[in-house]
PDB file of C-alpha atoms in Angstrom:
ATOM      1  CA  MET A   1     -12.697 -70.505 -46.838  1.00 56.00           C
ATOM      2  CA  ILE A   2     -15.034 -73.477 -46.750  1.00 68.00           C
ATOM      3  CA  ALA A   3     -18.374 -71.689 -46.739  1.00 59.00           C
ATOM      4  CA  ASP A   4     -20.464 -74.510 -48.216  1.00 70.00           C
ATOM      5  CA  ARG A   5     -19.730 -76.707 -45.198  1.00 87.00           C
ATOM      6  CA  ILE A   6     -20.633 -74.300 -42.401  1.00 95.00           C
ATOM      7  CA  ILE A   7     -24.028 -75.872 -41.675  1.00 97.00           C
ATOM      8  CA  GLU A   8     -23.919 -79.565 -40.858  1.00 96.00           C
ATOM      9  CA  GLN A   9     -26.634 -81.305 -42.834  1.00 94.00           C
ATOM     10  CA  GLY A  10     -29.276 -82.997 -40.659  1.00 93.00           C
ATOM     11  CA  THR A  11     -28.457 -81.135 -37.436  1.00 96.00           C
ATOM     12  CA  LEU A  12     -31.458 -78.801 -37.232  1.00 96.00           C
ATOM     13  CA  THR A  13     -33.328 -79.317 -33.957  1.00 95.00           C
ATOM     14  CA  ALA A  14     -36.198 -77.505 -32.267  1.00 93.00           C
ATOM     15  CA  ARG A  15     -37.161 -77.587 -28.617  1.00 91.00           C
ATOM     16  CA  ASP A  16     -39.164 -75.257 -26.380  1.00 91.00           C
ATOM     17  CA  GLY A  17     -39.350 -72.520 -29.025  1.00 92.00           C
ATOM     18  CA  ARG A  18     -35.625 -72.588 -29.828  1.00 95.00           C
ATOM     19  CA  ALA A  19     -34.000 -73.778 -33.026  1.00 96.00           C
ATOM     20  CA  ALA A  20     -30.412 -75.011 -33.145  1.00 97.00           C
ATOM     21  CA  VAL A  21     -28.045 -76.176 -35.856  1.00 98.00           C
ATOM     22  CA  GLY A  22     -24.551 -77.667 -35.952  1.00 97.00           C
ATOM     23  CA  VAL A  23     -21.904 -75.344 -37.378  1.00 97.00           C
ATOM     24  CA  ARG A  24     -18.393 -76.102 -38.670  1.00 96.00           C
ATOM     25  CA  ILE A  25     -15.559 -73.620 -38.873  1.00 95.00           C
ATOM     26  CA  PRO A  26     -15.000 -72.289 -42.415  1.00 91.00           C
ATOM     27  CA  TRP A  27     -11.270 -71.992 -41.809  1.00 90.00           C
ATOM     28  CA  TYR A  28      -8.370 -74.430 -41.838  1.00 90.00           C
ATOM     29  CA  ARG A  29      -6.990 -73.593 -38.380  1.00 93.00           C
ATOM     30  CA  ALA A  30      -8.433 -73.419 -34.874  1.00 95.00           C
ATOM     31  CA  LEU A  31      -9.616 -70.077 -33.532  1.00 95.00           C
ATOM     32  CA  PRO A  32     -10.225 -68.929 -29.945  1.00 96.00           C
ATOM     33  CA  GLY A  33     -13.765 -67.984 -28.977  1.00 96.00           C
ATOM     34  CA  SER A  34     -12.788 -64.304 -29.012  1.00 96.00           C
ATOM     35  CA  CYS A  35     -12.387 -64.528 -32.806  1.00 96.00           C
ATOM     36  CA  ILE A  36     -16.050 -65.459 -33.303  1.00 97.00           C
ATOM     37  CA  ALA A  37     -17.380 -61.966 -33.903  1.00 95.00           C
ATOM     38  CA  GLY A  38     -21.022 -62.869 -34.451  1.00 96.00           C
ATOM     39  CA  ALA A  39     -23.557 -65.031 -36.203  1.00 98.00           C
ATOM     40  CA  ALA A  40     -27.137 -65.030 -37.395  1.00 98.00           C
ATOM     41  CA  LEU A  41     -29.592 -67.915 -37.643  1.00 98.00           C
ATOM     42  CA  THR A  42     -32.526 -67.814 -40.050  1.00 98.00           C
ATOM     43  CA  VAL A  43     -35.066 -70.570 -40.647  1.00 97.00           C
ATOM     44  CA  ASP A  44     -37.607 -70.278 -43.461  1.00 95.00           C
ATOM     45  CA  GLY A  45     -36.821 -66.587 -43.844  1.00 96.00           C
ATOM     46  CA  VAL A  46     -37.387 -65.755 -40.166  1.00 96.00           C
ATOM     47  CA  ALA A  47     -34.337 -64.607 -38.198  1.00 97.00           C
ATOM     48  CA  ALA A  48     -33.768 -65.498 -34.563  1.00 98.00           C
ATOM     49  CA  PRO A  49     -33.628 -62.339 -32.417  1.00 98.00           C
ATOM     50  CA  GLU A  50     -30.002 -61.281 -32.036  1.00 96.00           C
ATOM     51  CA  ASP A  51     -30.179 -61.127 -28.227  1.00 97.00           C
ATOM     52  CA  SER A  52     -31.435 -64.737 -28.080  1.00 98.00           C
ATOM     53  CA  LEU A  53     -28.513 -66.213 -30.019  1.00 98.00           C
ATOM     54  CA  ARG A  54     -26.203 -68.581 -28.167  1.00 98.00           C
ATOM     55  CA  TRP A  55     -22.995 -70.295 -29.231  1.00 98.00           C
ATOM     56  CA  THR A  56     -22.088 -73.674 -27.746  1.00 98.00           C
ATOM     57  CA  MET A  57     -18.651 -75.211 -28.181  1.00 97.00           C
ATOM     58  CA  ASN A  58     -16.702 -77.649 -26.031  1.00 96.00           C
ATOM     59  CA  ASN A  59     -19.875 -78.187 -23.954  1.00 96.00           C
ATOM     60  CA  ARG A  60     -19.985 -74.522 -22.894  1.00 97.00           C
ATOM     61  CA  THR A  61     -22.631 -72.020 -23.999  1.00 98.00           C
ATOM     62  CA  PHE A  62     -21.899 -68.338 -24.577  1.00 97.00           C
ATOM     63  CA  SER A  63     -23.666 -65.192 -25.688  1.00 97.00           C
ATOM     64  CA  PHE A  64     -21.695 -63.315 -28.335  1.00 96.00           C
ATOM     65  CA  GLU A  65     -20.936 -60.623 -25.761  1.00 96.00           C
ATOM     66  CA  GLU A  66     -19.277 -63.281 -23.585  1.00 96.00           C
ATOM     67  CA  LEU A  67     -17.212 -64.589 -26.499  1.00 96.00           C
ATOM     68  CA  VAL A  68     -15.452 -61.227 -26.952  1.00 94.00           C
ATOM     69  CA  GLU A  69     -13.067 -61.993 -24.068  1.00 94.00           C
ATOM     70  CA  GLU A  70     -13.050 -65.810 -24.392  1.00 95.00           C
ATOM     71  CA  THR A  71      -9.512 -67.019 -25.094  1.00 93.00           C
ATOM     72  CA  GLY A  72      -9.666 -70.266 -23.116  1.00 95.00           C
ATOM     73  CA  GLU A  73     -12.069 -72.115 -25.430  1.00 96.00           C
ATOM     74  CA  TRP A  74     -11.039 -72.884 -28.991  1.00 97.00           C
ATOM     75  CA  TRP A  75     -13.055 -73.905 -32.040  1.00 96.00           C
ATOM     76  CA  PHE A  76     -11.192 -76.615 -33.933  1.00 95.00           C
ATOM     77  CA  PRO A  77     -11.710 -77.585 -37.600  1.00 93.00           C
ATOM     78  CA  LEU A  78     -12.831 -81.113 -36.689  1.00 92.00           C
ATOM     79  CA  ASP A  79     -15.272 -79.981 -33.986  1.00 94.00           C
ATOM     80  CA  SER A  80     -18.818 -78.753 -34.341  1.00 95.00           C
ATOM     81  CA  ALA A  81     -20.294 -75.791 -32.536  1.00 97.00           C
ATOM     82  CA  VAL A  82     -24.026 -75.236 -32.089  1.00 98.00           C
ATOM     83  CA  LEU A  83     -25.756 -71.977 -32.957  1.00 98.00           C
ATOM     84  CA  SER A  84     -29.186 -71.588 -31.346  1.00 98.00           C
ATOM     85  CA  GLY A  85     -31.815 -68.911 -30.963  1.00 98.00           C
ATOM     86  CA  ASP A  86     -35.445 -68.237 -30.093  1.00 97.00           C
ATOM     87  CA  LEU A  87     -37.118 -69.446 -33.251  1.00 95.00           C
ATOM     88  CA  PRO A  88     -40.035 -71.887 -33.145  1.00 90.00           C
ATOM     89  CA  LEU A  89     -40.424 -74.093 -36.216  1.00 88.00           C
ATOM     90  CA  ARG A  90     -43.856 -73.957 -37.846  1.00 81.00           C
ATOM     91  CA  ASP A  91     -43.888 -77.611 -38.887  1.00 79.00           C
ATOM     92  CA  ASP A  92     -41.533 -80.215 -37.424  1.00 73.00           C
ATOM     93  CA  GLN A  93     -42.148 -82.601 -40.330  1.00 79.00           C
ATOM     94  CA  ALA A  94     -41.478 -80.136 -43.173  1.00 88.00           C
ATOM     95  CA  GLU A  95     -38.251 -79.290 -44.958  1.00 94.00           C
ATOM     96  CA  HIS A  96     -36.796 -76.018 -43.670  1.00 96.00           C
ATOM     97  CA  GLU A  97     -34.418 -73.579 -45.294  1.00 97.00           C
ATOM     98  CA  VAL A  98     -31.688 -72.882 -42.747  1.00 97.00           C
ATOM     99  CA  ARG A  99     -29.219 -70.027 -43.156  1.00 98.00           C
ATOM    100  CA  VAL A 100     -26.225 -69.225 -40.989  1.00 98.00           C
ATOM    101  CA  ASP A 101     -24.231 -66.012 -41.323  1.00 97.00           C
ATOM    102  CA  LEU A 102     -20.888 -66.137 -39.541  1.00 97.00           C
ATOM    103  CA  LYS A 103     -18.370 -63.389 -38.769  1.00 96.00           C
ATOM    104  CA  LEU A 104     -14.813 -64.302 -37.768  1.00 96.00           C
ATOM    105  CA  TYR A 105     -11.550 -62.520 -37.078  1.00 93.00           C
ATOM    106  CA  ILE A 106      -8.346 -64.228 -38.177  1.00 93.00           C
ATOM    107  CA  PRO A 107      -5.889 -62.837 -35.600  1.00 89.00           C
ATOM    108  CA  TYR A 108      -2.627 -63.874 -37.263  1.00 90.00           C
ATOM    109  CA  ILE A 109      -3.377 -62.265 -40.643  1.00 91.00           C
ATOM    110  CA  ILE A 110      -2.908 -58.510 -40.633  1.00 91.00           C
ATOM    111  CA  THR A 111      -4.038 -56.445 -43.611  1.00 87.00           C
ATOM    112  CA  ASP A 112      -3.796 -52.742 -44.405  1.00 89.00           C
ATOM    113  CA  HIS A 113      -7.162 -52.398 -42.624  1.00 86.00           C
ATOM    114  CA  GLY A 114      -6.191 -54.340 -39.493  1.00 90.00           C
ATOM    115  CA  VAL A 115      -6.857 -57.941 -38.516  1.00 89.00           C
ATOM    116  CA  LEU A 116      -8.511 -59.979 -41.265  1.00 90.00           C
ATOM    117  CA  HIS A 117     -12.291 -60.068 -40.814  1.00 91.00           C
ATOM    118  CA  ILE A 118     -14.274 -62.608 -42.822  1.00 92.00           C
ATOM    119  CA  GLU A 119     -18.003 -63.023 -43.244  1.00 94.00           C
ATOM    120  CA  GLU A 120     -19.269 -66.360 -44.537  1.00 95.00           C
ATOM    121  CA  HIS A 121     -22.780 -67.619 -45.260  1.00 96.00           C
ATOM    122  CA  ASP A 122     -24.317 -71.022 -45.851  1.00 96.00           C
ATOM    123  CA  THR A 123     -27.847 -72.161 -46.620  1.00 97.00           C
ATOM    124  CA  LYS A 124     -29.121 -75.727 -46.490  1.00 97.00           C
ATOM    125  CA  THR A 125     -32.540 -77.374 -46.681  1.00 96.00           C
ATOM    126  CA  MET A 126     -33.338 -80.049 -44.096  1.00 95.00           C
ATOM    127  CA  LYS A 127     -35.959 -81.479 -41.802  1.00 92.00           C
ATOM    128  CA  ALA A 128     -35.680 -81.045 -38.059  1.00 91.00           C
ATOM    129  CA  ALA A 129     -33.996 -84.051 -36.468  1.00 84.00           C
ATOM    130  CA  GLN A 130     -36.310 -86.067 -34.241  1.00 65.00           C
ATOM    131  CA  ARG A 131     -35.245 -86.328 -30.601  1.00 56.00           C
TER     132      ARG A 131
END
């Protein structure tokens, strides 16, 4: 697992009350969208509401409910996804603590408990990128 590289430094953006950050896969192989079991986005200790979270990869945006059946879009190790949610930033000029919690299924590794399920976390401090 490559948990310390999940959040791409310098990718925090804020627009119209939504925060977004670039996310890299913490795994060494590509995974279909259906293997992205969930995520959380927290900025300065405030979590984006779960129902507002959206996942964008390959120029398509999904809710996590939509990703459950998504086998046509893949997340590749060299590609970034974007995790966004309803979360206004208090100060665009300040440094922000950004945390991403990511849940993935690894479909080709079977354990005694079923398909391997991993949960990874990363926290970085950064300013919001200016658009």
